Amino acid sequence: MTATLIFVIGAMAIIGALDSGIRGDHDVLYTKAIIDGFTALILTTTLGIGVLFSAIPVMLYQGMIALFATQIDNFIPQALMDSFILELTATGGVMIFAIGLNLIGLTKIRVANLLPGILVTGVLVTISHYMIGI
């Protein structure tokens, strides 16, 4: 359970799965897999082989987010989706930059608290598309 929570909780899991589903870009998930792999090696020394089984809920969690992202692409007009992808990439980039700052020890930003920014981005892009016409 501990390993599952460590691997699932965090902005990289959500942003990576969304990026994978919407744009087909798996780079964030690959980076997360490397980080999680090293973490799993360390956790296995103390928690045992059960850490291996944490891959199942992580795969389901990220897979469902990616599947949802690919399905929602069919219902949204292409111009709106292009704007959303552009803004989501910028929002995700800021979050991944914050994760990087945390990893090298420069700051202690709680990146998970920034996750509602993804929803706010979607709302603002939709409003600007339909109301303002951007």
mmCIF file with all atom_site columns, N, CA and C in Angstrom, residues 80-90:
data_model
loop_
_atom_site.group_PDB
_atom_site.id
_atom_site.type_symbol
_atom_site.label_atom_id
_atom_site.label_alt_id
_atom_site.label_comp_id
_atom_site.label_asym_id
_atom_site.label_entity_id
_atom_site.label_seq_id
_atom_site.pdbx_PDB_ins_code
_atom_site.Cartn_x
_atom_site.Cartn_y
_atom_site.Cartn_z
_atom_site.occupancy
_atom_site.B_iso_or_equiv
_atom_site.pdbx_formal_charge
_atom_site.auth_seq_id
_atom_site.auth_comp_id
_atom_site.auth_asym_id
_atom_site.auth_atom_id
_atom_site.pdbx_PDB_model_num
ATOM 1  N N  . LEU A 1 80 ? -10.723 24.108 -30.148 1.00 0.00 ? 80 LEU A N  1
ATOM 2  C CA . LEU A 1 80 ? -10.710 24.167 -28.690 1.00 0.00 ? 80 LEU A CA 1
ATOM 3  C C  . LEU A 1 80 ? -9.681  23.196 -28.128 1.00 0.00 ? 80 LEU A C  1
ATOM 4  N N  . MET A 1 81 ? -9.577  22.011 -28.715 1.00 0.00 ? 81 MET A N  1
ATOM 5  C CA . MET A 1 81 ? -8.605  21.025 -28.241 1.00 0.00 ? 81 MET A CA 1
ATOM 6  C C  . MET A 1 81 ? -7.178  21.524 -28.452 1.00 0.00 ? 81 MET A C  1
ATOM 7  N N  . ASP A 1 82 ? -6.919  22.186 -29.580 1.00 0.00 ? 82 ASP A N  1
ATOM 8  C CA . ASP A 1 82 ? -5.581  22.729 -29.820 1.00 0.00 ? 82 ASP A CA 1
ATOM 9  C C  . ASP A 1 82 ? -5.217  23.777 -28.775 1.00 0.00 ? 82 ASP A C  1
ATOM 10 N N  . SER A 1 83 ? -6.173  24.657 -28.452 1.00 0.00 ? 83 SER A N  1
ATOM 11 C CA . SER A 1 83 ? -5.927  25.666 -27.411 1.00 0.00 ? 83 SER A CA 1
ATOM 12 C C  . SER A 1 83 ? -5.718  25.006 -26.057 1.00 0.00 ? 83 SER A C  1
ATOM 13 N N  . PHE A 1 84 ? -6.540  24.000 -25.776 1.00 0.00 ? 84 PHE A N  1
ATOM 14 C CA . PHE A 1 84 ? -6.433  23.307 -24.493 1.00 0.00 ? 84 PHE A CA 1
ATOM 15 C C  . PHE A 1 84 ? -5.089  22.603 -24.360 1.00 0.00 ? 84 PHE A C  1
ATOM 16 N N  . ILE A 1 85 ? -4.632  21.940 -25.415 1.00 0.00 ? 85 ILE A N  1
ATOM 17 C CA . ILE A 1 85 ? -3.346  21.242 -25.375 1.00 0.00 ? 85 ILE A CA 1
ATOM 18 C C  . ILE A 1 85 ? -2.213  22.229 -25.143 1.00 0.00 ? 85 ILE A C  1
ATOM 19 N N  . LEU A 1 86 ? -2.270  23.365 -25.820 1.00 0.00 ? 86 LEU A N  1
ATOM 20 C CA . LEU A 1 86 ? -1.230  24.379 -25.662 1.00 0.00 ? 86 LEU A CA 1
ATOM 21 C C  . LEU A 1 86 ? -1.165  24.880 -24.222 1.00 0.00 ? 86 LEU A C  1
ATOM 22 N N  . GLU A 1 87 ? -2.310  25.207 -23.663 1.00 0.00 ? 87 GLU A N  1
ATOM 23 C CA . GLU A 1 87 ? -2.343  25.741 -22.297 1.00 0.00 ? 87 GLU A CA 1
ATOM 24 C C  . GLU A 1 87 ? -2.067  24.661 -21.255 1.00 0.00 ? 87 GLU A C  1
ATOM 25 N N  . LEU A 1 88 ? -2.545  23.446 -21.493 1.00 0.00 ? 88 LEU A N  1
ATOM 26 C CA . LEU A 1 88 ? -2.270  22.346 -20.570 1.00 0.00 ? 88 LEU A CA 1
ATOM 27 C C  . LEU A 1 88 ? -0.783  22.021 -20.551 1.00 0.00 ? 88 LEU A C  1
ATOM 28 N N  . THR A 1 89 ? -0.150  22.090 -21.705 1.00 0.00 ? 89 THR A N  1
ATOM 29 C CA . THR A 1 89 ? 1.289   21.848 -21.772 1.00 0.00 ? 89 THR A CA 1
ATOM 30 C C  . THR A 1 89 ? 2.050   22.897 -20.971 1.00 0.00 ? 89 THR A C  1
ATOM 31 N N  . ALA A 1 90 ? 1.622   24.145 -21.071 1.00 0.00 ? 90 ALA A N  1
ATOM 32 C CA . ALA A 1 90 ? 2.272   25.208 -20.296 1.00 0.00 ? 90 ALA A CA 1
ATOM 33 C C  . ALA A 1 90 ? 2.054   25.003 -18.801 1.00 0.00 ? 90 ALA A C  1
#
